[in-house]
Coordinates of C-alpha atoms and ligand atoms in Angstrom, one line a residue:
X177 CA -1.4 20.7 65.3
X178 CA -0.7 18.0 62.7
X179 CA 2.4 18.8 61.5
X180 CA 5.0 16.4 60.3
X181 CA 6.8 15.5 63.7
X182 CA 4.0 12.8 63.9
X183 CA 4.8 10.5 60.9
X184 CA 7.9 8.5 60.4
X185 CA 8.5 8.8 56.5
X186 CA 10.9 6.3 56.5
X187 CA 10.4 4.2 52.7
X188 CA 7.5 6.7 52.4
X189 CA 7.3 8.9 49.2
X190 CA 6.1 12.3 50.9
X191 CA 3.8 14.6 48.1
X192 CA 4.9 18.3 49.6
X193 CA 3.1 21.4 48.5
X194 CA 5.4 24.2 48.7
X195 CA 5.3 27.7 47.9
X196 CA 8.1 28.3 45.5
X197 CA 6.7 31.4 44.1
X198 CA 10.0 33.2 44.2
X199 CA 10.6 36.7 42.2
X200 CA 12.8 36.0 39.0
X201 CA 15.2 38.9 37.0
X202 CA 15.1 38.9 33.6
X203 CA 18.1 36.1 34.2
X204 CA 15.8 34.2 35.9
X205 CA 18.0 34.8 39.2
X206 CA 16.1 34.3 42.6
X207 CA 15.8 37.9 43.9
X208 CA 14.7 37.0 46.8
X209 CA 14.6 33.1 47.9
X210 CA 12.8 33.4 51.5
X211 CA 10.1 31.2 50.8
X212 CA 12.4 28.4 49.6
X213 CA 14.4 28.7 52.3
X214 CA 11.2 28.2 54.2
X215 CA 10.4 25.1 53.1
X216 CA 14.2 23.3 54.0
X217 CA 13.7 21.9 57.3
X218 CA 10.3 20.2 56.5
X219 CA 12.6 19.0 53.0
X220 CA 15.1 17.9 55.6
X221 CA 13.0 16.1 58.0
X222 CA 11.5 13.7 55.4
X223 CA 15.0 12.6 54.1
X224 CA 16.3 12.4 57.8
X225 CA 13.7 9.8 58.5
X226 CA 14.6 8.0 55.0
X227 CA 11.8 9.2 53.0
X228 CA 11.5 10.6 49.4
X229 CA 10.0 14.1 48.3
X230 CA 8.0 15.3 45.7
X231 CA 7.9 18.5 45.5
X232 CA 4.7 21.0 43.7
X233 CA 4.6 24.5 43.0
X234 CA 2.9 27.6 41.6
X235 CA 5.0 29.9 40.0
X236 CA 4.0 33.3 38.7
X237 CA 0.5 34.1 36.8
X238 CA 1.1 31.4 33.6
X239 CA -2.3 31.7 31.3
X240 CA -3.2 28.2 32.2
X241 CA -0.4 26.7 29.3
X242 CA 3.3 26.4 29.3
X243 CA 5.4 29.7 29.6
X244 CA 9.0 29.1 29.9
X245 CA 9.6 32.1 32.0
X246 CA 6.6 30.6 34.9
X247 CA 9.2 27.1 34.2
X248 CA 10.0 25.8 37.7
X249 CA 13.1 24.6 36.1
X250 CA 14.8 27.6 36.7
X251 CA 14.9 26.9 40.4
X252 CA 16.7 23.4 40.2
X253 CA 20.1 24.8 41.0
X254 CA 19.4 26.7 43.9
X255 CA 17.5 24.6 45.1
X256 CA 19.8 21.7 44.8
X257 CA 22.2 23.8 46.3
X258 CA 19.6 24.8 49.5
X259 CA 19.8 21.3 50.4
X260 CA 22.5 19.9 49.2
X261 CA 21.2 17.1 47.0
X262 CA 20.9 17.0 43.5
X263 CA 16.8 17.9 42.7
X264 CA 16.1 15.4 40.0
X265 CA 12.9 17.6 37.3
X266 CA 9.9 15.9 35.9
X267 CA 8.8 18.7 33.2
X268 CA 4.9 18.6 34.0
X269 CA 2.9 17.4 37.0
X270 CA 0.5 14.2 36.0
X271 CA 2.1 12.2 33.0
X272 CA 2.8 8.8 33.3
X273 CA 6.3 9.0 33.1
X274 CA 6.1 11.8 36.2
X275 CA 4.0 9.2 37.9
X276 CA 7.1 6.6 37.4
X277 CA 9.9 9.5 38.3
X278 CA 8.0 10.0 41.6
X279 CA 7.7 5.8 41.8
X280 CA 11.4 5.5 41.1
X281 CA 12.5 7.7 43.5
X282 CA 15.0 6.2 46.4
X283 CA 14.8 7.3 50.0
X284 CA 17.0 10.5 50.1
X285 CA 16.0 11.3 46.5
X286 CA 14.0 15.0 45.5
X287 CA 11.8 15.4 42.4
X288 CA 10.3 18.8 41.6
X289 CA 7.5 18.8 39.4
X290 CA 6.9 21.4 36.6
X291 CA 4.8 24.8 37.4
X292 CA 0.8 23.6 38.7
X293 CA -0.4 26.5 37.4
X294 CA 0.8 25.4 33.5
X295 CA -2.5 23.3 34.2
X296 CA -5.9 25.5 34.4
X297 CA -7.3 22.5 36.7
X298 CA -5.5 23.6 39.4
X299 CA -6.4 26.9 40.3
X300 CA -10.0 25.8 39.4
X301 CA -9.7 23.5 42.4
X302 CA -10.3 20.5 39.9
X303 CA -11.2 17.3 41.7
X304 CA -10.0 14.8 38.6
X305 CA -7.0 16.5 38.3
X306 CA -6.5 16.5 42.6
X307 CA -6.7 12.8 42.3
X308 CA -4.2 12.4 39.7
X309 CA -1.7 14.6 41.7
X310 CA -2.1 12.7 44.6
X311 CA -1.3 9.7 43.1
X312 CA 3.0 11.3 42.9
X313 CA 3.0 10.6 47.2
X314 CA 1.8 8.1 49.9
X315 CA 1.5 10.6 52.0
X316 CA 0.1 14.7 51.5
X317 CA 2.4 17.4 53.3
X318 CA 1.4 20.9 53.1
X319 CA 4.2 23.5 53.9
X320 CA 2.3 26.5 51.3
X321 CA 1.4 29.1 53.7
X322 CA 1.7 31.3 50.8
X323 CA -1.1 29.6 49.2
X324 CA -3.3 28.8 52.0
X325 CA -6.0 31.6 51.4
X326 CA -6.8 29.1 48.2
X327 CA -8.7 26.7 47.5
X328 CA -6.8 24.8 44.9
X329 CA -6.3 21.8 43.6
X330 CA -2.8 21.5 45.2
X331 CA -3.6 23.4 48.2
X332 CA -6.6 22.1 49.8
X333 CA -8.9 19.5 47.7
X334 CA -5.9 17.2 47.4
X335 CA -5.9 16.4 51.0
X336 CA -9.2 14.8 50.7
X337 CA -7.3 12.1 48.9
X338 CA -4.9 11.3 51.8
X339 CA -7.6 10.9 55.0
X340 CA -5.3 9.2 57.0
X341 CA -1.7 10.7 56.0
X342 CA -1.7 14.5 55.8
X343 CA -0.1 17.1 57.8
X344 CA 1.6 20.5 58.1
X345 CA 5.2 21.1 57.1
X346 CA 7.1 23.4 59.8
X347 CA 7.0 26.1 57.7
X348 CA 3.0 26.4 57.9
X349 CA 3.1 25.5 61.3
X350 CA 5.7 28.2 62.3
X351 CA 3.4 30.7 60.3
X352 CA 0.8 29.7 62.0
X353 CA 2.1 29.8 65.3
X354 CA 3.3 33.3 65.0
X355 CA 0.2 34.3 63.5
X356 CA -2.1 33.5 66.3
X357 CA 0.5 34.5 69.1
X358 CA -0.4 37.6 67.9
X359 CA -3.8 37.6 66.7
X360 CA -5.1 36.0 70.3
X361 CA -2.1 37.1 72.9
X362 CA -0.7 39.6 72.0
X363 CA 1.4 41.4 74.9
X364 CA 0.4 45.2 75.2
X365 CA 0.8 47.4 74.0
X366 CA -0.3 45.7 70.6
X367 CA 0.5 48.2 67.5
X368 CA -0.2 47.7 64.1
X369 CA 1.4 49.5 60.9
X370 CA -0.9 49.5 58.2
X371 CA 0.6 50.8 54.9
X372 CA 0.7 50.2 51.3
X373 CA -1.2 51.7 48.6
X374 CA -4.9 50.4 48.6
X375 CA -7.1 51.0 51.4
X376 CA -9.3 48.8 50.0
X377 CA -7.5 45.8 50.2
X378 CA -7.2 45.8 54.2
X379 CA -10.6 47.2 55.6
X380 CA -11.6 44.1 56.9
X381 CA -7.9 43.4 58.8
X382 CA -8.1 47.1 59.5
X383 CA -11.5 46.2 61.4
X384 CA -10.5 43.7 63.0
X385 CA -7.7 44.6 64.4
X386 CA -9.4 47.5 65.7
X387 CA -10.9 45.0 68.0
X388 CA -7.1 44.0 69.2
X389 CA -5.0 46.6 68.7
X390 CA -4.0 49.6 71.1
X391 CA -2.6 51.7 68.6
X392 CA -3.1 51.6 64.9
X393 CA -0.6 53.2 62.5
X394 CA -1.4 54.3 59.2
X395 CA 0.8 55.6 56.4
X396 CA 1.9 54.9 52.8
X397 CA -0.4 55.7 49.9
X398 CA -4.0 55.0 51.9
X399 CA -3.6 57.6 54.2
X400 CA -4.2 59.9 51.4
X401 CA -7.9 58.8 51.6
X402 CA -7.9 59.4 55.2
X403 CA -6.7 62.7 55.1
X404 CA -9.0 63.8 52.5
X405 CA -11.5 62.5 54.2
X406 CA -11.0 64.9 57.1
X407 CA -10.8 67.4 54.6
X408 CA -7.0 68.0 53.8
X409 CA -6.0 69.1 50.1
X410 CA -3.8 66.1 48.8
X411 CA -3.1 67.5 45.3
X412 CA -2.3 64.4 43.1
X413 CA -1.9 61.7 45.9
X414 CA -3.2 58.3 45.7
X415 CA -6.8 58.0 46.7
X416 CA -10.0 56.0 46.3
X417 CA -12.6 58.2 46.5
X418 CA -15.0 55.5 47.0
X419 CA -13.4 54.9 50.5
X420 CA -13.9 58.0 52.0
X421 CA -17.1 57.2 53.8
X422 CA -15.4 54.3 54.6
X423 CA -12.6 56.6 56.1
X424 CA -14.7 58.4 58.0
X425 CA -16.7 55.4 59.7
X426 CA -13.2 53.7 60.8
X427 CA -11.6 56.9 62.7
X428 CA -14.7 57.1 64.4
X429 CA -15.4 53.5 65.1
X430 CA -11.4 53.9 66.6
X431 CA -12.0 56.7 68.7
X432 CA -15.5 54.3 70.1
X433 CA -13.1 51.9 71.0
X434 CA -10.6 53.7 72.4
X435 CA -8.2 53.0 69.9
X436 CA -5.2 55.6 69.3
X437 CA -5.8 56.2 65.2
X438 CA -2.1 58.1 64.4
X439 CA -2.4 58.9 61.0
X440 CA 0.8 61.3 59.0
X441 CA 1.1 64.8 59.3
X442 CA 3.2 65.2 56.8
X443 CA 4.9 63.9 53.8
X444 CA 7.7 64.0 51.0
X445 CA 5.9 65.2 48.0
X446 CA 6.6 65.1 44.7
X447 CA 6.1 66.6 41.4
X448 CA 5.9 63.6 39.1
X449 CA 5.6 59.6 40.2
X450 CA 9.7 59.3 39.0
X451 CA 12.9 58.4 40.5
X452 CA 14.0 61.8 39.4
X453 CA 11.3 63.8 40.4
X454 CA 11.7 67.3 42.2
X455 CA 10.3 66.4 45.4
X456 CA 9.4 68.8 48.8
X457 CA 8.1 68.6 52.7
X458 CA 4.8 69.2 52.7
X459 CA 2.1 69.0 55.5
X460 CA -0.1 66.1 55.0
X461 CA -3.1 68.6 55.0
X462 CA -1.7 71.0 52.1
X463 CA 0.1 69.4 49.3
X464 CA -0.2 71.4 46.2
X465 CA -2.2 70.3 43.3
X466 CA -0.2 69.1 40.9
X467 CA 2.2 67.3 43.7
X468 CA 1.7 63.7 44.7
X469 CA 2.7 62.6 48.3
X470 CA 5.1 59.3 48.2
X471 CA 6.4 59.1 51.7
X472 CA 5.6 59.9 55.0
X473 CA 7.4 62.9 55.9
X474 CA 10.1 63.6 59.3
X475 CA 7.8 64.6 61.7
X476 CA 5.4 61.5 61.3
X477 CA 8.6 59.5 61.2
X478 CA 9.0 60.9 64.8
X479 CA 5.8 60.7 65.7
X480 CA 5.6 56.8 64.7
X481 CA 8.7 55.7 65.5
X482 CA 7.4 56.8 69.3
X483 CA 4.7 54.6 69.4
X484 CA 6.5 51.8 67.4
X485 CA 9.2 51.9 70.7
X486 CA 6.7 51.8 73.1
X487 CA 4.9 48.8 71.8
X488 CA 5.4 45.5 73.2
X489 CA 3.7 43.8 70.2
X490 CA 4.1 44.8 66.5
X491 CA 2.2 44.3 63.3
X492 CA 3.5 45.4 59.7
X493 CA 1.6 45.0 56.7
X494 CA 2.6 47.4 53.7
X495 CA 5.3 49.9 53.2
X496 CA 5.1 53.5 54.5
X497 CA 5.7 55.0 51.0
X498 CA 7.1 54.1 47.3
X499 CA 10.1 52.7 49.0
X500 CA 11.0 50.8 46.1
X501 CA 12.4 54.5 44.7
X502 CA 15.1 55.5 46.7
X503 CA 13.9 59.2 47.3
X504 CA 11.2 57.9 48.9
X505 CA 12.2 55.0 51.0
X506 CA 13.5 57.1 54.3
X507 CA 9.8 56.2 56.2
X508 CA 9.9 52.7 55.2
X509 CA 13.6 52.3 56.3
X510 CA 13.0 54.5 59.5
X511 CA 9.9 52.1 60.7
X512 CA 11.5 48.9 60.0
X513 CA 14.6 50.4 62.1
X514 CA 12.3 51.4 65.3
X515 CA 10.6 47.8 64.6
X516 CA 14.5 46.5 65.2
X517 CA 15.0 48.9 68.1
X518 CA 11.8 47.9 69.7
X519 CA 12.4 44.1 69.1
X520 CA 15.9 44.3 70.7
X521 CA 14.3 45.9 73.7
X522 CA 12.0 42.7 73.6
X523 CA 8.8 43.3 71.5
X524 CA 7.2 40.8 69.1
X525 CA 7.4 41.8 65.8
X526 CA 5.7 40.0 62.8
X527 CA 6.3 41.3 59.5
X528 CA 3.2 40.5 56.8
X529 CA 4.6 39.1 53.6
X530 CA 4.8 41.1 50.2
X531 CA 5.5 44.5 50.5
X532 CA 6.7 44.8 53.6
X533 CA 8.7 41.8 53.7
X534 CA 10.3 42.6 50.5
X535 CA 11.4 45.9 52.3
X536 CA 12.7 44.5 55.9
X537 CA 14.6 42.3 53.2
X538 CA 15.8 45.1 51.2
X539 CA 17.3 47.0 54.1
X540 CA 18.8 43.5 55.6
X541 CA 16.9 43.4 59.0
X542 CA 15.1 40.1 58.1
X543 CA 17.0 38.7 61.0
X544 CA 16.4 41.3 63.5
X545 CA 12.8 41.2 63.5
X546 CA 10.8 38.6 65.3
X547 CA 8.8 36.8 62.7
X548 CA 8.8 37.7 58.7
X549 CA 5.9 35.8 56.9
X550 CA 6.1 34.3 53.8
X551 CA 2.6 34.7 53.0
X552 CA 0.6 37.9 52.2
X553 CA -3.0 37.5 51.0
X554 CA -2.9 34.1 53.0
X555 CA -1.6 36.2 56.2
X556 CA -4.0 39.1 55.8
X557 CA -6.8 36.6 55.3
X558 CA -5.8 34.7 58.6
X559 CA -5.6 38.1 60.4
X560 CA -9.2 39.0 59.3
X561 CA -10.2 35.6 61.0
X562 CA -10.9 33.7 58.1
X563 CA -10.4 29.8 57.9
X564 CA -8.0 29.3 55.5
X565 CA -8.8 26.5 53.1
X566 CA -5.0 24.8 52.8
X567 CA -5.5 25.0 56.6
X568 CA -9.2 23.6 57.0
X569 CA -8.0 20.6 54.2
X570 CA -5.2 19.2 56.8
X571 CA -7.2 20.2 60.2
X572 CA -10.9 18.3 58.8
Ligands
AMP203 P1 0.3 47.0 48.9 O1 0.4 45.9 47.9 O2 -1.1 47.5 49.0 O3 0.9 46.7 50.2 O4 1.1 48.3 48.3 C1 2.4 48.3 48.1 C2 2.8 49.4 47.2 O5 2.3 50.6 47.7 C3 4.3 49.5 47.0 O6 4.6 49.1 45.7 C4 4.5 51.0 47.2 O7 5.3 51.6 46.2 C5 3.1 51.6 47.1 N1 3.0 52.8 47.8 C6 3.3 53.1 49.1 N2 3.0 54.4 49.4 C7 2.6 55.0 48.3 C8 2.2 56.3 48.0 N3 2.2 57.3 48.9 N4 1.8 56.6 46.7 C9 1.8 55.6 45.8 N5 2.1 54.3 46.0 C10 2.5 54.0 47.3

């Protein structure tokens, strides 16, 4: 892999797409900072061998123009403080005087550049506007995992601009390493959670990995469409009705391959999507009709965490139930505290960004798991064995 262990950046200015797309309270305090955090070492590396950095992010879904709340601004200080320098701001990404900050810069010296994303060319994957980035580094590092699953301006067609100096930060490279660890070698058993509250957005991982995995776990709001599709009442509970075929065709294509589909057998209901709502035990198979399941229930907790300690390999994408109220957050805790127990007793466990990475984060075991990704789409999109563009750029 080309990662930055093979260039000296010594006098170099190094162009480093990072993923920076941290959540902000209304404050605009980091809530959670992981991803930055990610990107230190490669930071690090580049002023170790006495080179400068230039650093490029997305932040947030701006409209294409400037929104002060999307302002990458609001990260300086942390930042600064993450690595202990001073992060010197140019307040958008191509002007001329941005072109001399990054020019100016001494070796040891960080510039952050404003929020790609306040320019429409980027996510377009504009080539004009690739070029004129490029021109802010001699050399193109890419430590966006994050971002990888696009093919942006920043991401992937500004690498064409930098044939002979481009390579992966640690932070991609780390990502990538864990991800195909367990996509081709894995050590069995191999279980993966699947949870969340679309089905739709993970049929293709959840056919894939029907391919790898011994035993796949499913719970949080798509099991709803699973159990109605084997003809359990689920009152009000979250389903896509245009799935249910779709439902049907993966527990059989499971049982064809000999794959143990465990799906909930019961759940905490409730009578109202709320905080405060009365909520109940229910059987997955019965909820009443005006009653919504929102988490898995005690006996599935059992029944999962079983499998989860027997595992030797462990994937988690998506939370087990609305774990971001705290009545229904028991499943989500429970499973991310067999996914500890099982990874002290020596299991590799890789947690999928988003969801579920905001969860192992919320209940503090983000060092007691194996691997917690910073990406989500980008890891989901890997998992389904797609070439990622931000990867492809670097690798071609
Ligand atoms: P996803 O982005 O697909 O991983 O979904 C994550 C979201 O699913 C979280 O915000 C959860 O609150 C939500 N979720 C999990 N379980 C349920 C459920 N039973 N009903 C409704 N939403 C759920």
């Amino acid at each position: 892999m080309k990662t930055i262990d093979f260039y000296n950046f010594s006098g170099k200015r190094a162009l480093v797409r990072v993923d920076f797309n941290v959540p902000l309270d209304d404050q605009f305090n980091i809530t959670d900072d992981n991803r930055m955090q990610g990107a230190v070492p490669t930071i690090q590396k580049i002023l170790k061998d006495g080179g400068s950095v230039v650093l490029m992010s997305h932040l947030g879904r701006p409209k294409g123009g400037v929104e002060n709340k999307y302002s990458l601004k609001h990260l300086i200080d942390h930042l600064s403080f993450l690595i202990n320098i001073q992060v010197q701001f140019a307040d958008d990404c191509i002007s001329p005087e941005t072109l001399k900050k990054s020019k100016e810069l001494k070796p040891g010296e960080v510039l952050l550049v404003e929020n790609l994303r306040f320019y429409k060319e980027e996510e377009k994957g504009d080539i004009a506007f690739a070029q004129k980035l490029a021109l802010l580094g001699d050399v193109y590092v890419n430590d966006a995992f994050g971002t990888a699953h696009r093919e942006h301006a920043s991401t992937a067609v500004i690498a064409r601009f930098f044939p002979q100096a481009k390579y992966f930060g640690y932070l991609m490279a780390s990502e990538l390493k864990n991800a195909e660890k367990v996509l081709n070698n894995p050590e069995k058993p191999f279980t993966a959670i699947m949870g969340g509250a679309k089905v739709s957005d993970k049929i293709e991982l959840i056919e894939q990995l029907l391919n790898k995995v011994d035993n796949l776990i499913i719970g949080g709001g798509m099991a709803y469409t699973f159990a109605k599709a084997q003809g359990g009442s689920i009152g009000k509970s979250l389903v896509e009705e245009d799935k249910i075929v779709l439902a049907i065709d993966l527990i059989k294509k499971a049982k064809d391959k000999g794959v143990n589909l465990i799906l909930p057998v019961d759940s905490i209901i409730a009578d109202a999507f709320s905080a405060n709502a009365k909520t109940a035990v229910s059987a997955n198979d019965k909820i009443k009709d005006d009653w919504m399941g929102l988490d898995i229930g005690p006996e599935t907790i059992e029944i999962f965490r079983k499998v989860v300690l027997g595992s030797k390999t462990l994937l988690w994408n998506g939370p087990m139930g609305v774990f971001e109220m705290e009545k229904f957050e028991t499943g989500t805790r429970s499973i991310a505290e067999a996914v500890v127990e099982a990874t002290k007793k020596g299991a590799f466990s890789l947690i999928g960004g988003g969801d579920s990475a905001a969860a192992v984060s919320k209940f503090g075991f983000n060092e007691d798991v194996s691997y917690v990704s910073t990406g989500g789409g980008a890891l989901l999109e890997y998992m389904e064995g797609k070439e990622l563009p931000g990867v492809k750029a670097i690798n071609e």
